[in-house]
Short mmCIF file of C-alpha atoms in Angstrom, two decimals:
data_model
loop_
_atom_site.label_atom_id
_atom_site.label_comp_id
_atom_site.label_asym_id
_atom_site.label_seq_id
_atom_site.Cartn_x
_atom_site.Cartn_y
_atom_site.Cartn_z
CA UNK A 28 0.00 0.00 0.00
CA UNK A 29 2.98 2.13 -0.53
CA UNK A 30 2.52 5.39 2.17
CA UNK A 31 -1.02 5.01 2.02
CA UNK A 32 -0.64 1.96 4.23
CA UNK A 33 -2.32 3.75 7.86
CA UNK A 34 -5.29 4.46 5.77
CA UNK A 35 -8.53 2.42 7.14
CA UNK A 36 -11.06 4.16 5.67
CA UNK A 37 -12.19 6.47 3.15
CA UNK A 38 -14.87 9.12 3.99
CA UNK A 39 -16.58 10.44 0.81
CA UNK A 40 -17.92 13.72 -0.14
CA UNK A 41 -21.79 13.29 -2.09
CA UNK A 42 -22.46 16.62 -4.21
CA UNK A 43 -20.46 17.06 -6.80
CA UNK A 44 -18.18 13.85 -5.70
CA UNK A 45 -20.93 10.76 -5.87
CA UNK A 46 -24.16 12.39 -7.41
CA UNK A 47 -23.98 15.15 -10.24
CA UNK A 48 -25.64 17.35 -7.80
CA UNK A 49 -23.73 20.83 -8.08
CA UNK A 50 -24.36 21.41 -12.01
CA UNK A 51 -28.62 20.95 -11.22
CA UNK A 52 -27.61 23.83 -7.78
CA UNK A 53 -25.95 26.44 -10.37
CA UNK A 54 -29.31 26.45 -13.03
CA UNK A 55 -31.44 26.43 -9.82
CA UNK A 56 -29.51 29.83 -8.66
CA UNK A 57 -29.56 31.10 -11.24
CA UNK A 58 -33.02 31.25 -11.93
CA UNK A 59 -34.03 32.21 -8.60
CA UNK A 60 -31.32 34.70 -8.93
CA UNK A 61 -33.38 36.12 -12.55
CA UNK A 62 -36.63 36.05 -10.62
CA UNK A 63 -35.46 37.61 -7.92
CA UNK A 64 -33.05 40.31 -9.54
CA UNK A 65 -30.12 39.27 -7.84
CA UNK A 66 -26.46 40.19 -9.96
CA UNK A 67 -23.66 37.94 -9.65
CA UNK A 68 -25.43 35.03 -8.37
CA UNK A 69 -22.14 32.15 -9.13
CA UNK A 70 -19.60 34.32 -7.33
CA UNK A 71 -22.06 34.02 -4.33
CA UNK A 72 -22.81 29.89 -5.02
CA UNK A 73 -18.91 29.16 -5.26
CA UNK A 74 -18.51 30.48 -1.56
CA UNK A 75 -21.75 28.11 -0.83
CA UNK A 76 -20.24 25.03 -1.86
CA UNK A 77 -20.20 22.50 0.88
CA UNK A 78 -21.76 24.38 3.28
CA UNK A 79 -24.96 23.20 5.23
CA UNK A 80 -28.32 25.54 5.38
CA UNK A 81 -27.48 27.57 7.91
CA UNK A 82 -24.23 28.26 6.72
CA UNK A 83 -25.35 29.51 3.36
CA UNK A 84 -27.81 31.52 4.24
CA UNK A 85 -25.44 33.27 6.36
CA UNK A 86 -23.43 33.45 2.93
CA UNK A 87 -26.30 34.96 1.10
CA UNK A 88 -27.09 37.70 3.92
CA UNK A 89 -23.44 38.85 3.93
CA UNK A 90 -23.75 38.78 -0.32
CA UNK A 91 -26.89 41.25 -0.64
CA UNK A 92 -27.40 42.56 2.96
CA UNK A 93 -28.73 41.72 6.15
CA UNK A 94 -32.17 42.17 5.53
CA UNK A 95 -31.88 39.96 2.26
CA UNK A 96 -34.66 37.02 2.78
CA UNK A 97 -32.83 34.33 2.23
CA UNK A 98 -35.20 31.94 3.74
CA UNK A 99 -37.41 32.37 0.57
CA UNK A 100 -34.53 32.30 -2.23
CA UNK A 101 -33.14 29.49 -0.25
CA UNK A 102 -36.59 28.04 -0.75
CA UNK A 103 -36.58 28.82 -4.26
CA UNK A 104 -33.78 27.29 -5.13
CA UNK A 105 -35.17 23.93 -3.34
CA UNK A 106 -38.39 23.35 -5.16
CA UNK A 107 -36.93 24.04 -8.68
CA UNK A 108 -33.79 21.48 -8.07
CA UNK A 109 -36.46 18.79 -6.38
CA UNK A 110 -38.73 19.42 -9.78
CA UNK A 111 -35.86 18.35 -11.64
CA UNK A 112 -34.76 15.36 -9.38
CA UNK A 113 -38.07 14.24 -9.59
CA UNK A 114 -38.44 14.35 -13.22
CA UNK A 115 -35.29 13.56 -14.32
CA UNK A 116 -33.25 12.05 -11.05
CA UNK A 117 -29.64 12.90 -10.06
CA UNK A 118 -26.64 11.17 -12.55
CA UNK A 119 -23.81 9.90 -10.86
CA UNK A 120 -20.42 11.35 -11.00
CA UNK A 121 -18.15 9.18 -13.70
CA UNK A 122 -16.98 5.56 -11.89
CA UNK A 123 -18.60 6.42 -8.92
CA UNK A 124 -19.86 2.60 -8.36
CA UNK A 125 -16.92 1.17 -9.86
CA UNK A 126 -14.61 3.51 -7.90
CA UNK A 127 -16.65 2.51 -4.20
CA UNK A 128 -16.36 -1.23 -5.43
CA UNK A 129 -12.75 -1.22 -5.84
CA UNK A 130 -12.25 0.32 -2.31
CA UNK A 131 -14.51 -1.99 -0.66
CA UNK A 132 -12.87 -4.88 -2.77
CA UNK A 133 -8.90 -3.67 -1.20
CA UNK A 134 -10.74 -3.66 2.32
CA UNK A 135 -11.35 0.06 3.05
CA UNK A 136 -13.94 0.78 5.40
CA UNK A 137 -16.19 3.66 3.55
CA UNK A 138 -18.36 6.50 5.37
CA UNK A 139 -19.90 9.56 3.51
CA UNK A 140 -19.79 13.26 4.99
CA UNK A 141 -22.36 15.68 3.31
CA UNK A 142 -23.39 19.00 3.88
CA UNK A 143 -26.87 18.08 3.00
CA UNK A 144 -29.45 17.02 5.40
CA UNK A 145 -29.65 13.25 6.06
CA UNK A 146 -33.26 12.50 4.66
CA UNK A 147 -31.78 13.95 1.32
CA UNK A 148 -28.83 12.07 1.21
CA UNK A 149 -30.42 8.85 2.15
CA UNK A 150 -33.05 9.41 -1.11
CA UNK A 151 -30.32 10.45 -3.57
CA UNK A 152 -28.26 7.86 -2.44
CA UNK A 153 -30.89 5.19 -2.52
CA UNK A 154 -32.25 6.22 -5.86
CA UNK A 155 -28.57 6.39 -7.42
CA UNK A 156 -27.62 2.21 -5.71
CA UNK A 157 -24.76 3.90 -3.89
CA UNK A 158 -26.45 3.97 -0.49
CA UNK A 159 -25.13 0.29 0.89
CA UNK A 160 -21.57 0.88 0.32
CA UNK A 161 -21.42 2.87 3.35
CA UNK A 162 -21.33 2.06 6.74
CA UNK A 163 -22.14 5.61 8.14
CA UNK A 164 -23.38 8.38 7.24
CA UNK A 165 -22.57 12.23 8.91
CA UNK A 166 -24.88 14.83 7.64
CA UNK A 167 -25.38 18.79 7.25
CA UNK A 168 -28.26 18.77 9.75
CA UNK A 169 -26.09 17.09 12.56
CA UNK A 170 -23.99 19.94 12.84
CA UNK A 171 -24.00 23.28 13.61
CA UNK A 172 -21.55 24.28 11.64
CA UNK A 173 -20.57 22.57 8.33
CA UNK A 174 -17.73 22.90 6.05
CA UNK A 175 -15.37 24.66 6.37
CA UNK A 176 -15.16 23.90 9.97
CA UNK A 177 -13.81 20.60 11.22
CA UNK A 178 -16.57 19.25 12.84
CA UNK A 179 -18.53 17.23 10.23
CA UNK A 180 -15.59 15.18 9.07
CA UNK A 181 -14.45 15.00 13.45
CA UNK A 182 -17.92 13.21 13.68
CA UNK A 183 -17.86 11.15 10.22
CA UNK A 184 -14.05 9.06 11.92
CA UNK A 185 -15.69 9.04 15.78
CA UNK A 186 -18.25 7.05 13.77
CA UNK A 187 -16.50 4.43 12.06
CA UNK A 188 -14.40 4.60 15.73
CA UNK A 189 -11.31 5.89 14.01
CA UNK A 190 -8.76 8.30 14.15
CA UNK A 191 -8.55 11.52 11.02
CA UNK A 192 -5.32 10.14 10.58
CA UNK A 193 -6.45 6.70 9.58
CA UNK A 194 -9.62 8.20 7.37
CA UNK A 195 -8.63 9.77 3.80
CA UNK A 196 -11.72 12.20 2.38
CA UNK A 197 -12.73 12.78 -1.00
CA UNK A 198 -13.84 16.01 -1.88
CA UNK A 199 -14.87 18.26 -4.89
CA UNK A 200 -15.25 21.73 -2.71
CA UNK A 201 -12.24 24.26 -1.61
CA UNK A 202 -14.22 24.13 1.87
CA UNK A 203 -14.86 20.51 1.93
CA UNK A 204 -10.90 20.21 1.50
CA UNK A 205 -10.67 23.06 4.43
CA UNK A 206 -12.74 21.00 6.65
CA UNK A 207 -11.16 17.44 6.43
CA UNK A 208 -7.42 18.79 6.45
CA UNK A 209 -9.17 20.53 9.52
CA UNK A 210 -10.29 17.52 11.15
CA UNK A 211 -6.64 16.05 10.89
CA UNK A 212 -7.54 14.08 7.67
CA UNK A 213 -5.16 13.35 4.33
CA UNK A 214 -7.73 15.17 1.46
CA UNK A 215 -7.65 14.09 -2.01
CA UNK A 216 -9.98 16.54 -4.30
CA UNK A 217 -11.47 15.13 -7.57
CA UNK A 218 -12.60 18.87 -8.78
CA UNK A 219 -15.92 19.19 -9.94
CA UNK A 220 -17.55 23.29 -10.40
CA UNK A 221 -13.76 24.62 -9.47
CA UNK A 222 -10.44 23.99 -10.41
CA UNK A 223 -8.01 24.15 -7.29
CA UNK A 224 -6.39 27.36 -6.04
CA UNK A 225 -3.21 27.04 -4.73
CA UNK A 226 -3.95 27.17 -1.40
CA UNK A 227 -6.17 23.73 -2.16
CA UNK A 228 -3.04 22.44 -4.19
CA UNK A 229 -1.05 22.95 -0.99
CA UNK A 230 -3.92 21.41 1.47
CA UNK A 231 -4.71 18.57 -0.70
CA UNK A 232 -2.34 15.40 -0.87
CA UNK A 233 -3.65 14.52 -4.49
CA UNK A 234 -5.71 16.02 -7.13
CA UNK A 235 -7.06 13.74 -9.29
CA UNK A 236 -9.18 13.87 -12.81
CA UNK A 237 -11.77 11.63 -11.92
CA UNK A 238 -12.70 8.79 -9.64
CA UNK A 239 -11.17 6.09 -11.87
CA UNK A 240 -7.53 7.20 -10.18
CA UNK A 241 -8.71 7.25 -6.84
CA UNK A 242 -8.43 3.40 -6.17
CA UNK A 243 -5.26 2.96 -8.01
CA UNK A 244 -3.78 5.93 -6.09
CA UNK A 245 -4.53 4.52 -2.96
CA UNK A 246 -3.47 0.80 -3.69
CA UNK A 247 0.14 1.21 -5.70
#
């Protein structure tokens, strides 16, 4: 296992990482953004990514003001991305299956970490066949504070009864990698909406193209 040999487990990121979640968020902004006159909509979603609900409408208040209702765009943005998972369901990220297979098959132990609220995760996961892989699951709304902060990926290793240093996370977000190099965790990104600054570069042990290298990387 060549210096990847303490690794027990590997603690996935979903949106944007499992399910081809974050492409359906940006055409859901932006058309709540168009109905409700809102400029520069992305620059505001980009600092949103990997954040839990309270979190980004925090975001969105510091964007366009204190008074901004973010409760109702936040809304918004909801119903029109649960019309289209409804009528069209969520794709999954390329090799996702194969790449959770091959992990499983070396003897990883695999958890998921998601900003999103556990009732959604459970759904998309269930509806996409990637829900059994995992033998925990540590969601948005059983933390206060999500990504960036430490504490959701803290939680996801007390779960599996691990230390960070013997969990590896996958993530697709600048503050998802924040959070696990937080925690204490080795942080591979597989970039989805963002290419990696070079403060990720530098947080990051790997950045890889897609989840086809993530097994390899971990077993040469």
């Amino acid at each position: 296992m060549n210096g990847h040999g303490s690794l027990e487990a590997v603690i996935f990121d979903m949106d944007g990482v499992l399910l081809d979640s974050e492409s359906i968020c940006v055409l859901c902004w932006d058309r709540a953004a168009s109905e409700m006159g809102l400029d520069d909509i992305y620059n505001t979603y980009k600092k949103c990514i990997g954040t839990n609900v309270s979190d980004t409408k925090a975001i969105l208040r510091a964007s366009y003001g204190a008074d901004f209702d973010a409760d109702s765009f936040y809304a918004r943005t909801s119903e029109l991305f649960h019309v289209v998972e409804a009528e069209k369901g969520l794709s999954k990220m390329p090799y996702a299956s194969e790449c959770l297979e091959a992990l499983k098959k070396a003897g990883f132990r695999l958890a998921l970490a998601s900003s999103t609220r556990e009732a959604t995760v459970r759904r998309q996961l269930k509806a996409s066949g990637l829900l059994d892989f995992f033998e925990t699951l540590t969601c948005g709304d059983s933390v206060q504070h999500s990504k960036p902060a430490p504490d959701i990926y803290i939680n996801a290793c007390a779960s599996l009864a691990l230390p960070p240093a013997a969990c590896l996370a996958v993530e697709d977000s600048f503050n998802g990698v924040r959070s696990a190099v937080a925690a204490g965790m080795r942080c591979v990104m597989v970039p989805d909406q963002l290419a990696p600054t070079e403060e990720i570069k530098k947080l990051a042990c790997a950045v890889l193209h897609d989840l086809s290298e993530l097994a390899p990387w971990l077993t040469e």
